[in-house]
JSON list of C-alpha atoms and ligand atoms in Angstrom, two decimals:
[
{"chain": "A", "resi": 1, "resn": "MET", "atom": "CA", "xyz": [47.15, 22.66, -46.58]},
{"chain": "A", "resi": 2, "resn": "ASN", "atom": "CA", "xyz": [48.47, 19.59, -44.80]},
{"chain": "A", "resi": 3, "resn": "GLU", "atom": "CA", "xyz": [48.70, 20.23, -41.06]},
{"chain": "A", "resi": 4, "resn": "CYS", "atom": "CA", "xyz": [50.01, 16.75, -40.23]},
{"chain": "A", "resi": 5, "resn": "ILE", "atom": "CA", "xyz": [53.10, 17.06, -38.01]},
{"chain": "A", "resi": 6, "resn": "PHE", "atom": "CA", "xyz": [54.71, 13.88, -39.40]},
{"chain": "A", "resi": 7, "resn": "CYS", "atom": "CA", "xyz": [54.14, 15.03, -43.00]},
{"chain": "A", "resi": 8, "resn": "LYS", "atom": "CA", "xyz": [55.95, 18.23, -42.00]},
{"chain": "A", "resi": 9, "resn": "ILE", "atom": "CA", "xyz": [58.85, 16.18, -40.61]},
{"chain": "A", "resi": 10, "resn": "ILE", "atom": "CA", "xyz": [58.93, 14.12, -43.84]},
{"chain": "A", "resi": 11, "resn": "ASN", "atom": "CA", "xyz": [58.94, 17.34, -45.90]},
{"chain": "A", "resi": 12, "resn": "LYS", "atom": "CA", "xyz": [61.65, 18.84, -43.64]},
{"chain": "A", "resi": 13, "resn": "GLU", "atom": "CA", "xyz": [59.37, 21.72, -42.62]},
{"chain": "A", "resi": 14, "resn": "ILE", "atom": "CA", "xyz": [59.94, 20.68, -38.99]},
{"chain": "A", "resi": 15, "resn": "LYS", "atom": "CA", "xyz": [63.34, 19.60, -37.68]},
{"chain": "A", "resi": 16, "resn": "SER", "atom": "CA", "xyz": [63.85, 16.05, -36.48]},
{"chain": "A", "resi": 17, "resn": "GLU", "atom": "CA", "xyz": [66.72, 13.65, -35.99]},
{"chain": "A", "resi": 18, "resn": "ILE", "atom": "CA", "xyz": [66.38, 11.40, -39.01]},
{"chain": "A", "resi": 19, "resn": "VAL", "atom": "CA", "xyz": [68.30, 8.11, -38.75]},
{"chain": "A", "resi": 20, "resn": "TYR", "atom": "CA", "xyz": [67.10, 6.52, -41.99]},
{"chain": "A", "resi": 21, "resn": "GLU", "atom": "CA", "xyz": [65.37, 7.65, -45.16]},
{"chain": "A", "resi": 22, "resn": "ASP", "atom": "CA", "xyz": [64.56, 6.10, -48.52]},
{"chain": "A", "resi": 23, "resn": "GLU", "atom": "CA", "xyz": [61.96, 6.74, -51.22]},
{"chain": "A", "resi": 24, "resn": "LYS", "atom": "CA", "xyz": [59.13, 5.27, -49.12]},
{"chain": "A", "resi": 25, "resn": "PHE", "atom": "CA", "xyz": [60.00, 5.67, -45.43]},
{"chain": "A", "resi": 26, "resn": "VAL", "atom": "CA", "xyz": [61.54, 8.00, -42.87]},
{"chain": "A", "resi": 27, "resn": "VAL", "atom": "CA", "xyz": [62.79, 6.88, -39.45]},
{"chain": "A", "resi": 28, "resn": "PHE", "atom": "CA", "xyz": [63.45, 9.58, -36.86]},
{"chain": "A", "resi": 29, "resn": "LYS", "atom": "CA", "xyz": [64.03, 9.85, -33.11]},
{"chain": "A", "resi": 30, "resn": "ASP", "atom": "CA", "xyz": [60.97, 10.26, -30.89]},
{"chain": "A", "resi": 31, "resn": "ILE", "atom": "CA", "xyz": [61.05, 13.67, -29.21]},
{"chain": "A", "resi": 32, "resn": "ASN", "atom": "CA", "xyz": [59.92, 12.14, -25.89]},
{"chain": "A", "resi": 33, "resn": "PRO", "atom": "CA", "xyz": [61.79, 8.81, -25.74]},
{"chain": "A", "resi": 34, "resn": "LYS", "atom": "CA", "xyz": [60.45, 5.97, -23.61]},
{"chain": "A", "resi": 35, "resn": "ALA", "atom": "CA", "xyz": [63.59, 3.84, -23.97]},
{"chain": "A", "resi": 36, "resn": "PRO", "atom": "CA", "xyz": [67.31, 4.43, -24.71]},
{"chain": "A", "resi": 37, "resn": "ILE", "atom": "CA", "xyz": [66.38, 3.92, -28.36]},
{"chain": "A", "resi": 38, "resn": "HIS", "atom": "CA", "xyz": [62.93, 5.19, -29.37]},
{"chain": "A", "resi": 39, "resn": "LEU", "atom": "CA", "xyz": [62.42, 5.73, -33.07]},
{"chain": "A", "resi": 40, "resn": "LEU", "atom": "CA", "xyz": [59.35, 6.41, -35.19]},
{"chain": "A", "resi": 41, "resn": "LEU", "atom": "CA", "xyz": [59.06, 4.88, -38.64]},
{"chain": "A", "resi": 42, "resn": "VAL", "atom": "CA", "xyz": [56.58, 6.56, -40.98]},
{"chain": "A", "resi": 43, "resn": "PRO", "atom": "CA", "xyz": [55.57, 5.96, -44.59]},
{"chain": "A", "resi": 44, "resn": "LYS", "atom": "CA", "xyz": [56.11, 9.10, -46.67]},
{"chain": "A", "resi": 45, "resn": "GLN", "atom": "CA", "xyz": [52.56, 8.75, -47.96]},
{"chain": "A", "resi": 46, "resn": "HIS", "atom": "CA", "xyz": [50.02, 9.98, -45.44]},
{"chain": "A", "resi": 47, "resn": "ILE", "atom": "CA", "xyz": [47.77, 7.27, -43.98]},
{"chain": "A", "resi": 48, "resn": "SER", "atom": "CA", "xyz": [46.01, 8.20, -40.72]},
{"chain": "A", "resi": 49, "resn": "SER", "atom": "CA", "xyz": [45.94, 4.76, -39.12]},
{"chain": "A", "resi": 50, "resn": "ILE", "atom": "CA", "xyz": [45.62, 1.04, -39.79]},
{"chain": "A", "resi": 51, "resn": "ASN", "atom": "CA", "xyz": [41.89, 1.64, -40.02]},
{"chain": "A", "resi": 52, "resn": "ASP", "atom": "CA", "xyz": [42.49, 3.62, -43.23]},
{"chain": "A", "resi": 53, "resn": "ILE", "atom": "CA", "xyz": [44.53, 0.93, -44.98]},
{"chain": "A", "resi": 54, "resn": "ASP", "atom": "CA", "xyz": [42.84, -0.52, -48.04]},
{"chain": "A", "resi": 55, "resn": "GLU", "atom": "CA", "xyz": [43.86, -2.16, -51.32]},
{"chain": "A", "resi": 56, "resn": "LYS", "atom": "CA", "xyz": [44.84, 1.24, -52.77]},
{"chain": "A", "resi": 57, "resn": "ASN", "atom": "CA", "xyz": [47.37, 2.21, -50.12]},
{"chain": "A", "resi": 58, "resn": "GLU", "atom": "CA", "xyz": [48.54, -1.05, -48.50]},
{"chain": "A", "resi": 59, "resn": "ASN", "atom": "CA", "xyz": [51.61, -1.01, -50.76]},
{"chain": "A", "resi": 60, "resn": "PHE", "atom": "CA", "xyz": [52.76, 2.18, -48.97]},
{"chain": "A", "resi": 61, "resn": "LEU", "atom": "CA", "xyz": [53.88, -0.14, -46.18]},
{"chain": "A", "resi": 62, "resn": "GLU", "atom": "CA", "xyz": [55.51, -2.81, -48.32]},
{"chain": "A", "resi": 63, "resn": "GLY", "atom": "CA", "xyz": [59.08, -3.36, -47.20]},
{"chain": "A", "resi": 64, "resn": "VAL", "atom": "CA", "xyz": [58.57, -1.89, -43.74]},
{"chain": "A", "resi": 65, "resn": "PHE", "atom": "CA", "xyz": [59.99, -4.88, -41.88]},
{"chain": "A", "resi": 66, "resn": "ASN", "atom": "CA", "xyz": [63.15, -4.88, -43.97]},
{"chain": "A", "resi": 67, "resn": "VAL", "atom": "CA", "xyz": [63.68, -1.23, -43.03]},
{"chain": "A", "resi": 68, "resn": "ILE", "atom": "CA", "xyz": [63.21, -2.08, -39.35]},
{"chain": "A", "resi": 69, "resn": "LYS", "atom": "CA", "xyz": [65.72, -4.94, -39.62]},
{"chain": "A", "resi": 70, "resn": "ASN", "atom": "CA", "xyz": [68.29, -2.74, -41.37]},
{"chain": "A", "resi": 71, "resn": "VAL", "atom": "CA", "xyz": [67.96, 0.02, -38.77]},
{"chain": "A", "resi": 72, "resn": "ALA", "atom": "CA", "xyz": [68.18, -2.57, -35.97]},
{"chain": "A", "resi": 73, "resn": "LYS", "atom": "CA", "xyz": [71.45, -3.87, -37.40]},
{"chain": "A", "resi": 74, "resn": "ARG", "atom": "CA", "xyz": [72.93, -0.43, -37.97]},
{"chain": "A", "resi": 75, "resn": "LEU", "atom": "CA", "xyz": [72.00, 0.89, -34.50]},
{"chain": "A", "resi": 76, "resn": "ASP", "atom": "CA", "xyz": [73.05, -2.39, -32.86]},
{"chain": "A", "resi": 77, "resn": "PHE", "atom": "CA", "xyz": [69.84, -3.75, -31.37]},
{"chain": "A", "resi": 78, "resn": "PHE", "atom": "CA", "xyz": [69.17, -6.53, -33.90]},
{"chain": "A", "resi": 79, "resn": "GLU", "atom": "CA", "xyz": [70.56, -9.20, -31.55]},
{"chain": "A", "resi": 80, "resn": "THR", "atom": "CA", "xyz": [69.35, -7.81, -28.22]},
{"chain": "A", "resi": 81, "resn": "GLY", "atom": "CA", "xyz": [65.78, -7.34, -29.44]},
{"chain": "A", "resi": 82, "resn": "TYR", "atom": "CA", "xyz": [63.25, -4.59, -29.73]},
{"chain": "A", "resi": 83, "resn": "ARG", "atom": "CA", "xyz": [59.59, -3.81, -29.41]},
{"chain": "A", "resi": 84, "resn": "ILE", "atom": "CA", "xyz": [57.42, -2.48, -32.23]},
{"chain": "A", "resi": 85, "resn": "VAL", "atom": "CA", "xyz": [54.28, -0.59, -31.23]},
{"chain": "A", "resi": 86, "resn": "LEU", "atom": "CA", "xyz": [51.63, 0.61, -33.63]},
{"chain": "A", "resi": 87, "resn": "ASN", "atom": "CA", "xyz": [48.92, 2.48, -31.78]},
{"chain": "A", "resi": 88, "resn": "THR", "atom": "CA", "xyz": [45.55, 2.69, -33.50]},
{"chain": "A", "resi": 89, "resn": "GLY", "atom": "CA", "xyz": [42.69, 4.84, -32.30]},
{"chain": "A", "resi": 90, "resn": "LYS", "atom": "CA", "xyz": [41.59, 6.43, -29.07]},
{"chain": "A", "resi": 91, "resn": "ASP", "atom": "CA", "xyz": [41.93, 3.51, -26.64]},
{"chain": "A", "resi": 92, "resn": "SER", "atom": "CA", "xyz": [45.51, 2.80, -27.79]},
{"chain": "A", "resi": 93, "resn": "GLY", "atom": "CA", "xyz": [46.60, 6.36, -27.07]},
{"chain": "A", "resi": 94, "resn": "GLN", "atom": "CA", "xyz": [47.35, 7.23, -30.71]},
{"chain": "A", "resi": 95, "resn": "GLU", "atom": "CA", "xyz": [47.96, 10.98, -30.75]},
{"chain": "A", "resi": 96, "resn": "VAL", "atom": "CA", "xyz": [49.39, 11.63, -34.20]},
{"chain": "A", "resi": 97, "resn": "LEU", "atom": "CA", "xyz": [47.09, 10.65, -37.05]},
{"chain": "A", "resi": 98, "resn": "HIS", "atom": "CA", "xyz": [49.84, 9.59, -39.47]},
{"chain": "A", "resi": 99, "resn": "ILE", "atom": "CA", "xyz": [50.56, 5.87, -39.20]},
{"chain": "A", "resi": 100, "resn": "HIS", "atom": "CA", "xyz": [53.82, 5.30, -37.30]},
{"chain": "A", "resi": 101, "resn": "PHE", "atom": "CA", "xyz": [55.66, 2.31, -35.92]},
{"chain": "A", "resi": 102, "resn": "HIS", "atom": "CA", "xyz": [57.35, 2.97, -32.58]},
{"chain": "A", "resi": 103, "resn": "ILE", "atom": "CA", "xyz": [60.68, 1.10, -32.48]},
{"chain": "A", "resi": 104, "resn": "LEU", "atom": "CA", "xyz": [61.91, 0.73, -28.90]},
{"chain": "A", "resi": 105, "resn": "ALA", "atom": "CA", "xyz": [65.17, -0.91, -27.83]},
{"chain": "A", "resi": 106, "resn": "LYS", "atom": "CA", "xyz": [68.09, -1.12, -25.40]},
{"chain": "A", "resi": 107, "resn": "ARG", "atom": "CA", "xyz": [66.11, -2.00, -22.29]},
{"chain": "A", "resi": 108, "resn": "LYS", "atom": "CA", "xyz": [63.82, -4.80, -21.08]},
{"chain": "A", "resi": 109, "resn": "PHE", "atom": "CA", "xyz": [60.12, -4.32, -21.79]},
{"chain": "A", "resi": 110, "resn": "SER", "atom": "CA", "xyz": [57.37, -5.71, -19.62]},
{"chain": "A", "resi": 111, "resn": "TRP", "atom": "CA", "xyz": [54.37, -7.71, -20.73]},
{"chain": "A", "resi": 112, "resn": "PRO", "atom": "CA", "xyz": [51.48, -7.09, -20.75]},
{"chain": "A", "resi": 113, "resn": "PRO", "atom": "CA", "xyz": [51.95, -3.45, -21.78]},
{"chain": "A", "resi": 114, "resn": "GLY", "atom": "CA", "xyz": [50.30, -0.75, -19.69]},
{"chain": "B", "resi": 201, "resn": "AMP", "atom": "P1", "xyz": [51.29, 8.04, -30.62]},
{"chain": "B", "resi": 201, "resn": "AMP", "atom": "O1", "xyz": [50.84, 8.30, -29.22]},
{"chain": "B", "resi": 201, "resn": "AMP", "atom": "O2", "xyz": [51.41, 6.57, -30.94]},
{"chain": "B", "resi": 201, "resn": "AMP", "atom": "O3", "xyz": [50.47, 8.80, -31.65]},
{"chain": "B", "resi": 201, "resn": "AMP", "atom": "O4", "xyz": [52.78, 8.56, -30.69]},
{"chain": "B", "resi": 201, "resn": "AMP", "atom": "C1", "xyz": [53.13, 9.84, -31.12]},
{"chain": "B", "resi": 201, "resn": "AMP", "atom": "C2", "xyz": [54.60, 9.99, -30.81]},
{"chain": "B", "resi": 201, "resn": "AMP", "atom": "O5", "xyz": [55.11, 11.08, -31.57]},
{"chain": "B", "resi": 201, "resn": "AMP", "atom": "C3", "xyz": [54.90, 10.28, -29.34]},
{"chain": "B", "resi": 201, "resn": "AMP", "atom": "O6", "xyz": [55.77, 9.26, -28.83]},
{"chain": "B", "resi": 201, "resn": "AMP", "atom": "C4", "xyz": [55.58, 11.65, -29.38]},
{"chain": "B", "resi": 201, "resn": "AMP", "atom": "O7", "xyz": [56.62, 11.76, -28.43]},
{"chain": "B", "resi": 201, "resn": "AMP", "atom": "C5", "xyz": [56.10, 11.71, -30.80]},
{"chain": "B", "resi": 201, "resn": "AMP", "atom": "N1", "xyz": [56.26, 13.06, -31.36]},
{"chain": "B", "resi": 201, "resn": "AMP", "atom": "C6", "xyz": [55.35, 14.06, -31.39]},
{"chain": "B", "resi": 201, "resn": "AMP", "atom": "N2", "xyz": [55.85, 15.13, -32.01]},
{"chain": "B", "resi": 201, "resn": "AMP", "atom": "C7", "xyz": [57.11, 14.80, -32.41]},
{"chain": "B", "resi": 201, "resn": "AMP", "atom": "C8", "xyz": [58.16, 15.51, -33.10]},
{"chain": "B", "resi": 201, "resn": "AMP", "atom": "N3", "xyz": [58.01, 16.76, -33.52]},
{"chain": "B", "resi": 201, "resn": "AMP", "atom": "N4", "xyz": [59.33, 14.85, -33.29]},
{"chain": "B", "resi": 201, "resn": "AMP", "atom": "C9", "xyz": [59.51, 13.58, -32.87]},
{"chain": "B", "resi": 201, "resn": "AMP", "atom": "N5", "xyz": [58.56, 12.87, -32.23]},
{"chain": "B", "resi": 201, "resn": "AMP", "atom": "C10", "xyz": [57.38, 13.48, -31.99]},
{"chain": "B", "resi": 202, "resn": "ZN", "atom": "ZN1", "xyz": [50.88, 12.91, -42.43]}
]
């Protein structure tokens, strides 16, 4: 049985606020937002992290930047800008082992990140 929380969101076994969905991706609101807009984009196919991408599954992520652009236009942060974060592994703070792009917008972000 798949215990992955993001697979459960994708399969609608757990409620979430989905803002975009197509045959490959789901974008939903982060439950603990760190910015006025904080979304998570996940491939519907389970990949734990970048470290598990190989030639067999790299196509799961094909088209991801077009999805981000479309969501940015629809939710009105295409022009003002946004930050994409993709945590990988222990030192990054990755907690959920299903690859996810954080999409953060509608405030200024500092650099370097904490
Ligand atoms: P990371 O630390 O990169 O693995 O990020 C995991 C993110 O998932 C965090 O920002 C959490 O707030 C978010 N999260 C965990 N559970 C849920 C959930 N059920 N619905 C929406 N976001 C969630
Ligand atoms: Zn998963």
